Amino acid sequence: MGQKVSPIILRIGYIKDWKSRWFAGKKEFAINVAEDYRIRKHIQKKFAHAAVSQVEIERLRGQLRIRIYSARPGVIIGRRGADIDRLKDDLSGLTTKELAIDIKEVKNPAIDANLVAQSVALQLEKRIAFRRAMKRAIDQAMQSGAQGIKIGCAGRLNGAEMARRETYKDGKLPLQTFRADIDYGFAEAQTTYGTIGVKTWIYHGDAILDKKVEEEVQESKTEKK
């Protein structure tokens, strides 16, 4: 059996960081996790067409800092920041802490794994052939500077009675190499035949590490030998 692990979780503490950054005791931990989940769900639902890649949440003393990464920041901000003020009012009902919202622009959405998965899912909902949608996304990513990409679709593809999985890949994808900067994304397409899951892996090249970290890794390898 293949034991599959998320490429992002595998690299946390090495080249990746947590999407929720805070510390809490036993009593508050579960409450904070549920609160983070509700905030993310609300943002993704409200700005479904704003190409939201990810939402980072940071908890400081008495303050909740939310960082939204989007390919269309203007849609979230609105005219003269009206939509951000509305979003603050909505989120104030989910948390008692003071809110601070930052919008970060995703400059190259063609090589952002979450945005690529969302794009393929939207095309599937519009009844575009899944192979065509996947191959177009792969071509765009490789032209935009990705070193490797893999896209997988699973479900009742083309309305077939038997659910199946189809995967397409281009370039290289070193999933077991810790320093390899691999972005992972997931989205769901709600079609008339049922839900189709879309997974995306994009390889951006090797991350530049500190010399101390590299030396520690080399030492641990020599000790094992």
PDB file of C-alpha atoms in Angstrom, residues 29-162:
ATOM      1  CA  PHE A  29      -6.494  24.830  21.191  1.00  0.00           C
ATOM      2  CA  ALA A  30      -9.646  23.129  19.840  1.00  0.00           C
ATOM      3  CA  ILE A  31     -11.582  26.446  19.894  1.00  0.00           C
ATOM      4  CA  ASN A  32      -8.841  28.178  17.849  1.00  0.00           C
ATOM      5  CA  VAL A  33      -8.644  25.339  15.296  1.00  0.00           C
ATOM      6  CA  ALA A  34     -12.440  25.445  14.759  1.00  0.00           C
ATOM      7  CA  GLU A  35     -12.334  29.266  14.520  1.00  0.00           C
ATOM      8  CA  ASP A  36      -9.554  29.149  11.881  1.00  0.00           C
ATOM      9  CA  TYR A  37     -11.552  26.601   9.866  1.00  0.00           C
ATOM     10  CA  ARG A  38     -14.719  28.762   9.912  1.00  0.00           C
ATOM     11  CA  ILE A  39     -12.758  31.903   8.900  1.00  0.00           C
ATOM     12  CA  ARG A  40     -11.099  30.119   5.947  1.00  0.00           C
ATOM     13  CA  LYS A  41     -14.401  28.581   4.792  1.00  0.00           C
ATOM     14  CA  HIS A  42     -16.165  31.952   4.947  1.00  0.00           C
ATOM     15  CA  ILE A  43     -13.433  33.737   2.931  1.00  0.00           C
ATOM     16  CA  GLN A  44     -13.264  30.990   0.281  1.00  0.00           C
ATOM     17  CA  LYS A  45     -17.070  30.901  -0.052  1.00  0.00           C
ATOM     18  CA  LYS A  46     -17.519  34.687  -0.207  1.00  0.00           C
ATOM     19  CA  PHE A  47     -14.654  35.241  -2.682  1.00  0.00           C
ATOM     20  CA  ALA A  48     -15.052  32.085  -4.783  1.00  0.00           C
ATOM     21  CA  HIS A  49     -14.357  34.067  -7.996  1.00  0.00           C
ATOM     22  CA  ALA A  50     -11.506  36.154  -6.542  1.00  0.00           C
ATOM     23  CA  ALA A  51      -8.905  33.369  -7.111  1.00  0.00           C
ATOM     24  CA  VAL A  52      -7.983  32.983  -3.410  1.00  0.00           C
ATOM     25  CA  SER A  53      -4.874  30.792  -3.166  1.00  0.00           C
ATOM     26  CA  GLN A  54      -4.478  30.505   0.605  1.00  0.00           C
ATOM     27  CA  VAL A  55      -5.371  32.183   3.905  1.00  0.00           C
ATOM     28  CA  GLU A  56      -2.722  32.572   6.606  1.00  0.00           C
ATOM     29  CA  ILE A  57      -3.833  33.231  10.178  1.00  0.00           C
ATOM     30  CA  GLU A  58      -1.574  34.648  12.890  1.00  0.00           C
ATOM     31  CA  ARG A  59      -2.707  35.162  16.476  1.00  0.00           C
ATOM     32  CA  LEU A  60      -1.024  37.864  18.536  1.00  0.00           C
ATOM     33  CA  ARG A  61      -2.055  39.103  21.965  1.00  0.00           C
ATOM     34  CA  GLY A  62      -5.670  40.227  21.545  1.00  0.00           C
ATOM     35  CA  GLN A  63      -5.321  40.456  17.766  1.00  0.00           C
ATOM     36  CA  LEU A  64      -6.061  38.156  14.825  1.00  0.00           C
ATOM     37  CA  ARG A  65      -4.034  38.856  11.674  1.00  0.00           C
ATOM     38  CA  ILE A  66      -5.426  37.353   8.462  1.00  0.00           C
ATOM     39  CA  ARG A  67      -3.323  37.347   5.286  1.00  0.00           C
ATOM     40  CA  ILE A  68      -5.215  36.525   2.065  1.00  0.00           C
ATOM     41  CA  TYR A  69      -3.233  35.532  -1.044  1.00  0.00           C
ATOM     42  CA  SER A  70      -5.220  36.224  -4.212  1.00  0.00           C
ATOM     43  CA  ALA A  71      -4.620  36.594  -7.960  1.00  0.00           C
ATOM     44  CA  ARG A  72      -7.376  39.253  -8.061  1.00  0.00           C
ATOM     45  CA  PRO A  73      -6.874  41.451  -4.970  1.00  0.00           C
ATOM     46  CA  GLY A  74      -9.100  44.211  -6.414  1.00  0.00           C
ATOM     47  CA  VAL A  75     -12.156  41.924  -6.178  1.00  0.00           C
ATOM     48  CA  ILE A  76     -11.546  41.424  -2.433  1.00  0.00           C
ATOM     49  CA  ILE A  77     -10.714  45.067  -1.664  1.00  0.00           C
ATOM     50  CA  GLY A  78     -13.639  46.518  -3.636  1.00  0.00           C
ATOM     51  CA  ARG A  79     -14.255  50.206  -4.312  1.00  0.00           C
ATOM     52  CA  ARG A  80     -12.374  52.316  -1.764  1.00  0.00           C
ATOM     53  CA  GLY A  81     -11.999  49.237   0.485  1.00  0.00           C
ATOM     54  CA  ALA A  82     -15.757  48.764   0.946  1.00  0.00           C
ATOM     55  CA  ASP A  83     -15.609  44.965   0.571  1.00  0.00           C
ATOM     56  CA  ILE A  84     -12.789  44.617   3.127  1.00  0.00           C
ATOM     57  CA  ASP A  85     -14.843  46.580   5.693  1.00  0.00           C
ATOM     58  CA  ARG A  86     -17.798  44.276   4.966  1.00  0.00           C
ATOM     59  CA  LEU A  87     -15.553  41.223   5.391  1.00  0.00           C
ATOM     60  CA  LYS A  88     -14.309  42.557   8.759  1.00  0.00           C
ATOM     61  CA  ASP A  89     -17.925  42.938   9.923  1.00  0.00           C
ATOM     62  CA  ASP A  90     -18.717  39.359   8.832  1.00  0.00           C
ATOM     63  CA  LEU A  91     -15.640  37.887  10.513  1.00  0.00           C
ATOM     64  CA  SER A  92     -16.188  39.841  13.740  1.00  0.00           C
ATOM     65  CA  GLY A  93     -19.194  37.544  14.281  1.00  0.00           C
ATOM     66  CA  LEU A  94     -16.862  34.510  14.207  1.00  0.00           C
ATOM     67  CA  THR A  95     -14.205  35.850  16.618  1.00  0.00           C
ATOM     68  CA  THR A  96     -14.036  38.212  19.588  1.00  0.00           C
ATOM     69  CA  LYS A  97     -10.474  39.387  18.823  1.00  0.00           C
ATOM     70  CA  GLU A  98      -9.459  42.552  16.991  1.00  0.00           C
ATOM     71  CA  LEU A  99      -9.057  41.867  13.251  1.00  0.00           C
ATOM     72  CA  ALA A 100      -6.315  42.964  10.859  1.00  0.00           C
ATOM     73  CA  ILE A 101      -6.646  41.869   7.216  1.00  0.00           C
ATOM     74  CA  ASP A 102      -3.804  42.023   4.660  1.00  0.00           C
ATOM     75  CA  ILE A 103      -4.222  41.241   0.952  1.00  0.00           C
ATOM     76  CA  LYS A 104      -1.219  39.824  -0.929  1.00  0.00           C
ATOM     77  CA  GLU A 105      -1.185  39.506  -4.716  1.00  0.00           C
ATOM     78  CA  VAL A 106      -0.231  36.204  -6.374  1.00  0.00           C
ATOM     79  CA  LYS A 107       1.809  37.503  -9.302  1.00  0.00           C
ATOM     80  CA  ASN A 108       1.998  34.252 -11.283  1.00  0.00           C
ATOM     81  CA  PRO A 109      -1.275  32.285 -10.829  1.00  0.00           C
ATOM     82  CA  ALA A 110      -0.292  29.737 -13.536  1.00  0.00           C
ATOM     83  CA  ILE A 111       2.283  28.179 -11.138  1.00  0.00           C
ATOM     84  CA  ASP A 112       0.234  28.371  -7.913  1.00  0.00           C
ATOM     85  CA  ALA A 113      -0.995  24.829  -7.160  1.00  0.00           C
ATOM     86  CA  ASN A 114      -4.259  25.854  -5.452  1.00  0.00           C
ATOM     87  CA  LEU A 115      -5.196  28.292  -8.223  1.00  0.00           C
ATOM     88  CA  VAL A 116      -4.392  25.732 -10.943  1.00  0.00           C
ATOM     89  CA  ALA A 117      -6.586  23.135  -9.184  1.00  0.00           C
ATOM     90  CA  GLN A 118      -9.408  25.696  -8.823  1.00  0.00           C
ATOM     91  CA  SER A 119      -9.102  26.644 -12.508  1.00  0.00           C
ATOM     92  CA  VAL A 120      -9.364  22.997 -13.656  1.00  0.00           C
ATOM     93  CA  ALA A 121     -12.331  22.423 -11.281  1.00  0.00           C
ATOM     94  CA  LEU A 122     -14.172  25.492 -12.673  1.00  0.00           C
ATOM     95  CA  GLN A 123     -13.620  24.233 -16.237  1.00  0.00           C
ATOM     96  CA  LEU A 124     -15.017  20.804 -15.290  1.00  0.00           C
ATOM     97  CA  GLU A 125     -18.123  22.512 -13.865  1.00  0.00           C
ATOM     98  CA  LYS A 126     -18.533  24.314 -17.212  1.00  0.00           C
ATOM     99  CA  ARG A 127     -18.496  20.873 -18.931  1.00  0.00           C
ATOM    100  CA  ILE A 128     -15.109  21.281 -20.596  1.00  0.00           C
ATOM    101  CA  ALA A 129     -13.420  17.900 -21.271  1.00  0.00           C
ATOM    102  CA  PHE A 130     -11.180  17.018 -18.303  1.00  0.00           C
ATOM    103  CA  ARG A 131      -8.196  15.956 -20.464  1.00  0.00           C
ATOM    104  CA  ARG A 132      -8.269  19.254 -22.328  1.00  0.00           C
ATOM    105  CA  ALA A 133      -8.488  21.260 -19.076  1.00  0.00           C
ATOM    106  CA  MET A 134      -5.607  19.321 -17.481  1.00  0.00           C
ATOM    107  CA  LYS A 135      -3.303  19.521 -20.516  1.00  0.00           C
ATOM    108  CA  ARG A 136      -3.963  23.251 -20.951  1.00  0.00           C
ATOM    109  CA  ALA A 137      -3.094  23.878 -17.273  1.00  0.00           C
ATOM    110  CA  ILE A 138       0.123  21.822 -17.609  1.00  0.00           C
ATOM    111  CA  ASP A 139       1.201  23.739 -20.752  1.00  0.00           C
ATOM    112  CA  GLN A 140       0.538  27.124 -19.087  1.00  0.00           C
ATOM    113  CA  ALA A 141       2.477  26.152 -15.933  1.00  0.00           C
ATOM    114  CA  MET A 142       5.521  24.893 -17.876  1.00  0.00           C
ATOM    115  CA  GLN A 143       5.545  28.059 -20.030  1.00  0.00           C
ATOM    116  CA  SER A 144       5.301  30.224 -16.874  1.00  0.00           C
ATOM    117  CA  GLY A 145       8.460  28.787 -15.326  1.00  0.00           C
ATOM    118  CA  ALA A 146       7.452  25.613 -13.431  1.00  0.00           C
ATOM    119  CA  GLN A 147      10.111  22.874 -13.473  1.00  0.00           C
ATOM    120  CA  GLY A 148       7.527  20.103 -13.139  1.00  0.00           C
ATOM    121  CA  ILE A 149       3.777  19.611 -12.688  1.00  0.00           C
ATOM    122  CA  LYS A 150       1.359  16.758 -12.033  1.00  0.00           C
ATOM    123  CA  ILE A 151      -2.452  17.029 -12.130  1.00  0.00           C
ATOM    124  CA  GLY A 152      -4.829  14.254 -11.074  1.00  0.00           C
ATOM    125  CA  CYS A 153      -8.627  14.130 -11.472  1.00  0.00           C
ATOM    126  CA  ALA A 154     -10.746  11.525  -9.658  1.00  0.00           C
ATOM    127  CA  GLY A 155     -14.476  10.824  -9.854  1.00  0.00           C
ATOM    128  CA  ARG A 156     -17.108  10.139 -12.519  1.00  0.00           C
ATOM    129  CA  LEU A 157     -15.042  11.577 -15.367  1.00  0.00           C
ATOM    130  CA  ASN A 158     -17.077  12.417 -18.501  1.00  0.00           C
ATOM    131  CA  GLY A 159     -20.159  11.118 -16.625  1.00  0.00           C
ATOM    132  CA  ALA A 160     -18.947   7.493 -16.648  1.00  0.00           C
ATOM    133  CA  GLU A 161     -20.781   5.111 -14.309  1.00  0.00           C
ATOM    134  CA  MET A 162     -17.540   3.817 -12.801  1.00  0.00           C
TER     135      MET A 162
END
